[in-house]
Tab-separated table of C-alpha atoms in Angstrom:
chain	number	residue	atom	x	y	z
A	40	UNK	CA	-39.368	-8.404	38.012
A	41	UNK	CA	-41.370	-10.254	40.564
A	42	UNK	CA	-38.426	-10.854	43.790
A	43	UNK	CA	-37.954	-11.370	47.530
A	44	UNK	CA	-36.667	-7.455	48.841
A	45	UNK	CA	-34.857	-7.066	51.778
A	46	UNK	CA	-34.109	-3.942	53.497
A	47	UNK	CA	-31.519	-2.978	54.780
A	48	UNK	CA	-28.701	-4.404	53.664
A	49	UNK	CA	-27.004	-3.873	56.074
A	50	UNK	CA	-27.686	-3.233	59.622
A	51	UNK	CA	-25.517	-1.924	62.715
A	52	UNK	CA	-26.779	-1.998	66.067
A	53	UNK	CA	-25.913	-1.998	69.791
A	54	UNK	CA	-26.163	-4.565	72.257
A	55	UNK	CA	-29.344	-4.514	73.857
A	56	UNK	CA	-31.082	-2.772	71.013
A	57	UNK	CA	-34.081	-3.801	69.824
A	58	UNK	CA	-34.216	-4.100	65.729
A	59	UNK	CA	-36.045	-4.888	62.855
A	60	UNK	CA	-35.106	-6.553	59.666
A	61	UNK	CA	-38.024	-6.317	56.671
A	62	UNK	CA	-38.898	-8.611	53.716
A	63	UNK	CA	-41.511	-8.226	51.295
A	64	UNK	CA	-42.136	-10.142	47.969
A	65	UNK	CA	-43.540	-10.009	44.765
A	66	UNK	CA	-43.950	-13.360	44.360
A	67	UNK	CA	-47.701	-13.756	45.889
A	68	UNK	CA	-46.201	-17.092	47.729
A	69	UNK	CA	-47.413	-18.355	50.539
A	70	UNK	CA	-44.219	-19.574	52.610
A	71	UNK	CA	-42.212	-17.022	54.057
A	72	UNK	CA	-39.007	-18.043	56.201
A	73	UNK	CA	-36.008	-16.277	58.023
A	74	UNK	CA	-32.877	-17.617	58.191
A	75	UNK	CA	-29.545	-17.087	60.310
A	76	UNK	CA	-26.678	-17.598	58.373
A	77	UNK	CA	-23.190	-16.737	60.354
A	78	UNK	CA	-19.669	-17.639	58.379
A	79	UNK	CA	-18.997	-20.871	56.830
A	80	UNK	CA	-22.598	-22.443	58.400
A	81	UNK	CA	-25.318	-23.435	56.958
A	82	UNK	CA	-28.130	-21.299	57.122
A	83	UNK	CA	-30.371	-22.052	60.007
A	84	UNK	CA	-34.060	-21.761	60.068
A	85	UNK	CA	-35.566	-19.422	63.316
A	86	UNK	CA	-39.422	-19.413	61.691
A	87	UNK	CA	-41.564	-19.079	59.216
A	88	UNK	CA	-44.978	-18.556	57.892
A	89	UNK	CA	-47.344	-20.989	56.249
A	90	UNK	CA	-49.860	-18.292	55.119
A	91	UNK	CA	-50.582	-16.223	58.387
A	92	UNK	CA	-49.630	-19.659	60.212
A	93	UNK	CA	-46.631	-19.131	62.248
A	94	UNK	CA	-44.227	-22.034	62.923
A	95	UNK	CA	-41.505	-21.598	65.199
A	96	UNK	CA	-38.139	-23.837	65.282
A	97	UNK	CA	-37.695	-25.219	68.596
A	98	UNK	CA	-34.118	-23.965	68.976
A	99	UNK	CA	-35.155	-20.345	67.939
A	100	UNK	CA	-34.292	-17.552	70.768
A	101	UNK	CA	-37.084	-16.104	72.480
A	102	UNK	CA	-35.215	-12.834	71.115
A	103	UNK	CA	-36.182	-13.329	68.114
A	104	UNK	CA	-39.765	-12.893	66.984
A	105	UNK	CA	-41.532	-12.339	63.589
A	106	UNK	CA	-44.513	-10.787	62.179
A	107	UNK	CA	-46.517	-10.910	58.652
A	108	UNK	CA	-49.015	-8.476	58.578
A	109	UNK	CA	-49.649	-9.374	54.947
A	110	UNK	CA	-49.359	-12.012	52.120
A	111	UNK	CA	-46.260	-9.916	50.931
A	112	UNK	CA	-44.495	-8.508	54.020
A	113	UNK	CA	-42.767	-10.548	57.202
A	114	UNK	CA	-40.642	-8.776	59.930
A	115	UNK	CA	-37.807	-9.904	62.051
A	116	UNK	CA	-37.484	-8.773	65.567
A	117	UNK	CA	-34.592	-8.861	67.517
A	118	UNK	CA	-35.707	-7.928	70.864
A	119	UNK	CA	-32.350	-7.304	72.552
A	120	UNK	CA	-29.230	-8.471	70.030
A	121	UNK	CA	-26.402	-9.942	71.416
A	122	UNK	CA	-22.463	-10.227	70.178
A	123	UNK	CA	-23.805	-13.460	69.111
A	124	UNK	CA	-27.270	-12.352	66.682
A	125	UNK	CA	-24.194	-10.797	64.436
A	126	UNK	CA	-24.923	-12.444	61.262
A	127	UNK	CA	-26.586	-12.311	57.518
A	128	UNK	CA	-30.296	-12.730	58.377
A	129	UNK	CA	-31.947	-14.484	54.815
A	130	UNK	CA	-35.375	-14.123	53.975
A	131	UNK	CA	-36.645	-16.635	51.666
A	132	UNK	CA	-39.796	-17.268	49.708
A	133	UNK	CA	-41.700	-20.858	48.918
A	134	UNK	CA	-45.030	-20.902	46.561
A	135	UNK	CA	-46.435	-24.085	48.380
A	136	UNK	CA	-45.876	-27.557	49.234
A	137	UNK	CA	-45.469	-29.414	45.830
A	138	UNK	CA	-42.527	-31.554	45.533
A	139	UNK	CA	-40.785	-29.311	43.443
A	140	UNK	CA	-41.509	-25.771	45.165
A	141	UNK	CA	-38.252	-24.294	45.684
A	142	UNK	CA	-36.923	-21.776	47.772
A	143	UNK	CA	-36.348	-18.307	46.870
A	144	UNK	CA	-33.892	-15.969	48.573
A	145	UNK	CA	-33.393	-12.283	49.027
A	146	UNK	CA	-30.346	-11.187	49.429
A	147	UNK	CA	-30.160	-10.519	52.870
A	148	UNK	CA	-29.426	-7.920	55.765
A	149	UNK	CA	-26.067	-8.407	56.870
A	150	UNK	CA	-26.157	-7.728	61.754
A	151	UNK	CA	-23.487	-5.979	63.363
A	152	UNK	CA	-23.431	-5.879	66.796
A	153	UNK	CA	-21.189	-3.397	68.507
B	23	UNK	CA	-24.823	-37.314	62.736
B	24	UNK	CA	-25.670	-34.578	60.802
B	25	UNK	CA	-28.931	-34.758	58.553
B	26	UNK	CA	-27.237	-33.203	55.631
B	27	UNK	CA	-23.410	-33.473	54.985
B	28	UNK	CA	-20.900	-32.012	52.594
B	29	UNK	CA	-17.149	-32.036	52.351
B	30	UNK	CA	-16.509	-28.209	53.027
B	31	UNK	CA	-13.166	-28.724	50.175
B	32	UNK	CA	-12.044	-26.016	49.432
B	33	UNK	CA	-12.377	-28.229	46.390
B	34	UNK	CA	-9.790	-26.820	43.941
B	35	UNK	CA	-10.293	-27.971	40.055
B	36	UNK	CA	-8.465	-26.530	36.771
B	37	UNK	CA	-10.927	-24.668	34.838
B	38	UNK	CA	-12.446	-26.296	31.658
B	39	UNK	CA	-12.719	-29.422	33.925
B	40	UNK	CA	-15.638	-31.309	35.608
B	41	UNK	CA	-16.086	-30.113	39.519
B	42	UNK	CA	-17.901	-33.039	41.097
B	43	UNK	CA	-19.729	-31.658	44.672
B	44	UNK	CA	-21.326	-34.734	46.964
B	45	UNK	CA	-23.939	-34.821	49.510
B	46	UNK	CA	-25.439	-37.183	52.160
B	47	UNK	CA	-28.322	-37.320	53.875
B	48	UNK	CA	-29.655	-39.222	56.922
B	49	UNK	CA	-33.315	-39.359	56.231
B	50	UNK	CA	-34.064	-41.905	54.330
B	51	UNK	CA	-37.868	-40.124	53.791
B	52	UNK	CA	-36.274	-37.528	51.999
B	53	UNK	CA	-38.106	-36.358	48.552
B	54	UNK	CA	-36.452	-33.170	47.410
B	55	UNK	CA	-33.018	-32.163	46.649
B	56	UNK	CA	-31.893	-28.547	45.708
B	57	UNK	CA	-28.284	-27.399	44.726
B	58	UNK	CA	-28.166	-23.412	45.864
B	59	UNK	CA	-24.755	-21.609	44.611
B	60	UNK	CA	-23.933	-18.919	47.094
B	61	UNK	CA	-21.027	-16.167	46.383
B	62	UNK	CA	-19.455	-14.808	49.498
B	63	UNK	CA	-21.306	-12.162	51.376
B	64	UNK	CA	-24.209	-12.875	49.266
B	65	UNK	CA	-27.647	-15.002	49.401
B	66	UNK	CA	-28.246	-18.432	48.116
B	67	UNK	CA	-29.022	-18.961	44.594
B	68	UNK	CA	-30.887	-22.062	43.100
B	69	UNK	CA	-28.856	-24.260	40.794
B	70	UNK	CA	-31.297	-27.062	40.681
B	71	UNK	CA	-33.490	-29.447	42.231
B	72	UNK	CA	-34.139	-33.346	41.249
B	73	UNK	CA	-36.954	-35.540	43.375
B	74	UNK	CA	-36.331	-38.653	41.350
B	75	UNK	CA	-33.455	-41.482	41.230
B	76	UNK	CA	-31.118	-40.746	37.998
B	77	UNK	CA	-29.636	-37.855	36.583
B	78	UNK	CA	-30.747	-34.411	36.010
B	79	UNK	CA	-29.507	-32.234	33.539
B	80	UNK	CA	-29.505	-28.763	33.031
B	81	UNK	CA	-26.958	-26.715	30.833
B	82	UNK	CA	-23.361	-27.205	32.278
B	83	UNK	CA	-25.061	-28.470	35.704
B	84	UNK	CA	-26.094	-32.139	36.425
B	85	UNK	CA	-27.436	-33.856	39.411
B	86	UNK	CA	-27.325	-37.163	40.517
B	87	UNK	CA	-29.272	-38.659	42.710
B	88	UNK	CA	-29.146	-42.211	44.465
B	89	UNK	CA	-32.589	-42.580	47.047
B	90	UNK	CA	-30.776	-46.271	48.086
B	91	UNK	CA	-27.407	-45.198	48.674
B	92	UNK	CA	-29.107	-41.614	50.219
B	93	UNK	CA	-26.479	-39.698	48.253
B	94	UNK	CA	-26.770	-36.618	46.121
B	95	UNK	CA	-24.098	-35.034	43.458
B	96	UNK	CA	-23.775	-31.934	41.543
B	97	UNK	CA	-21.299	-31.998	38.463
B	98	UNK	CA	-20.557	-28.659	36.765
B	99	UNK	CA	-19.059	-29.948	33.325
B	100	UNK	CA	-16.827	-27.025	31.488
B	101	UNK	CA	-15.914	-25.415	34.620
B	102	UNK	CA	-15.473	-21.446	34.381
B	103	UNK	CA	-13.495	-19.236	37.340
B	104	UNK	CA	-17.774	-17.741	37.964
B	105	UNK	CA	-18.429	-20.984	39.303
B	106	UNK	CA	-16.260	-20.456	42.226
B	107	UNK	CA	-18.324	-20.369	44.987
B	108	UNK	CA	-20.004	-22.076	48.127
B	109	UNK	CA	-22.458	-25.185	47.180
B	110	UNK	CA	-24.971	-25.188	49.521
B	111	UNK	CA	-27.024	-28.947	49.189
B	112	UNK	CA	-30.728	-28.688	50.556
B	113	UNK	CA	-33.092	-31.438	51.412
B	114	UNK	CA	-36.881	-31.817	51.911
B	115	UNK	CA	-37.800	-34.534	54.105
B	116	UNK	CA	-41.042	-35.273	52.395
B	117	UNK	CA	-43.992	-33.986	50.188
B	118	UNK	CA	-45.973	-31.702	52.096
B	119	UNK	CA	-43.044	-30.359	54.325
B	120	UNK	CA	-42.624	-26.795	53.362
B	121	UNK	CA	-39.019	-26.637	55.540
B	122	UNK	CA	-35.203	-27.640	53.961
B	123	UNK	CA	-32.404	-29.062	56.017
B	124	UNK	CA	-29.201	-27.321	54.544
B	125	UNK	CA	-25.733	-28.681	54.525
B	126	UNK	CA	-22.530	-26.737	55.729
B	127	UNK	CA	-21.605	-26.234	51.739
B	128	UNK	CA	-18.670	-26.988	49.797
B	129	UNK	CA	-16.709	-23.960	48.503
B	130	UNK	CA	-15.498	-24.660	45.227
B	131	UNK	CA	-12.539	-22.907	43.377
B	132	UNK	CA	-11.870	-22.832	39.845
B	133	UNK	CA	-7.923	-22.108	38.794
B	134	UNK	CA	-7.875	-20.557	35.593
């Protein structure tokens, strides 16, 4: 079944060390995003990738960086996590632009931070 | 004010009953709107979208839409205890814009 992967699930780390959360999808689509999503918030966009385009919120940490080597894989970076990065980190998939491209999710790699 | 709003409940309603979720938004350019169901400790789901004024139907879901009164609904007819869970409404500020503007979510419970 084509789907957005997300390894892992779950994630401990210490303060101040780096990490990296994957994604990769079967879906072929172009859009690639990461999300923050801490309890009871909306999920909040840091990035994401319009092809090999990279668009970065203007609120996203300089902490936090992202690659996508390839159509199917994109990588979040957390350069030095704090107390406050603890959180489920969403990686979500979009086919285009049209009016009716949705969102897909995977189901995310829940941060510690001890 | 926020771009998306919800009423975070918790929205308690008897199941076999009609759950009615709400949503405003702030930009009136807005195009798409996406209902995403999301269980605790788990990713967002997609319910539905709708991009046009009326009502959208599919199985036990509907949503409404209003473009004048910038006001989105979700009604879950025949509600079952499975539909408890956090509502999450989404927006798309135009065609063209790949990005979504979530709301807060409501978290709905059913009472068998």
């Amino acid at each position: 079944d084509a789907m957005v992967i997300q390894n892992p699930r779950y994630q401990v780390t210490q303060f101040g060390k780096p990490v990296t959360l994957s994604c990769s999808q079967t879906l072929n689509h172009n859009v690639m995003y990461w999300y923050q999503q801490k309890s009871s918030q909306a999920p909040k966009l840091l990035f994401h990738y319009y092809d090999k385009d990279f668009n970065n919120e203007a609120d996203t940490p300089d902490n936090f960086q992202s690659r996508r080597p390839n159509t199917s894989f994109c990588f979040l970076d957390i350069r030095s996590p704090g107390l406050g990065d603890a959180a489920m980190y969403l990686c979500a998939t979009s086919r285009w632009r049209g009016e009716s491209d949705t969102q897909y999710f995977g189901p995310g790699t829940r941060l510690t931070v001890l | 004010q926020k771009e998306v709003e919800q009423n975070s409940g918790p929205l308690s309603v008897p199941e076999g009953a009609i759950a009615s979720l709400n949503c405003t938004y702030s930009d009136r350019g807005s195009q798409s709107f996406f209902w995403y169901r999301q269980y605790s400790g788990k990713s967002p789901e997609l319910i539905m979208f709708i991009y046009s004024n009326g009502d959208k139907e599919d199985g036990r879901f509907t949503a409404q839409l209003n473009k004048a009164s910038q006001y989105v609904s979700l009604l879950i007819r025949d509600s079952q205890p499975s539909d408890s869970a956090t509502y999450l409404c989404a927006v798309r500020s135009n065609f063209g814009n790949e990005k979504l503007t979530f709301g807060t979510g409501t978290r709905l419970t059913i009472i068998p």
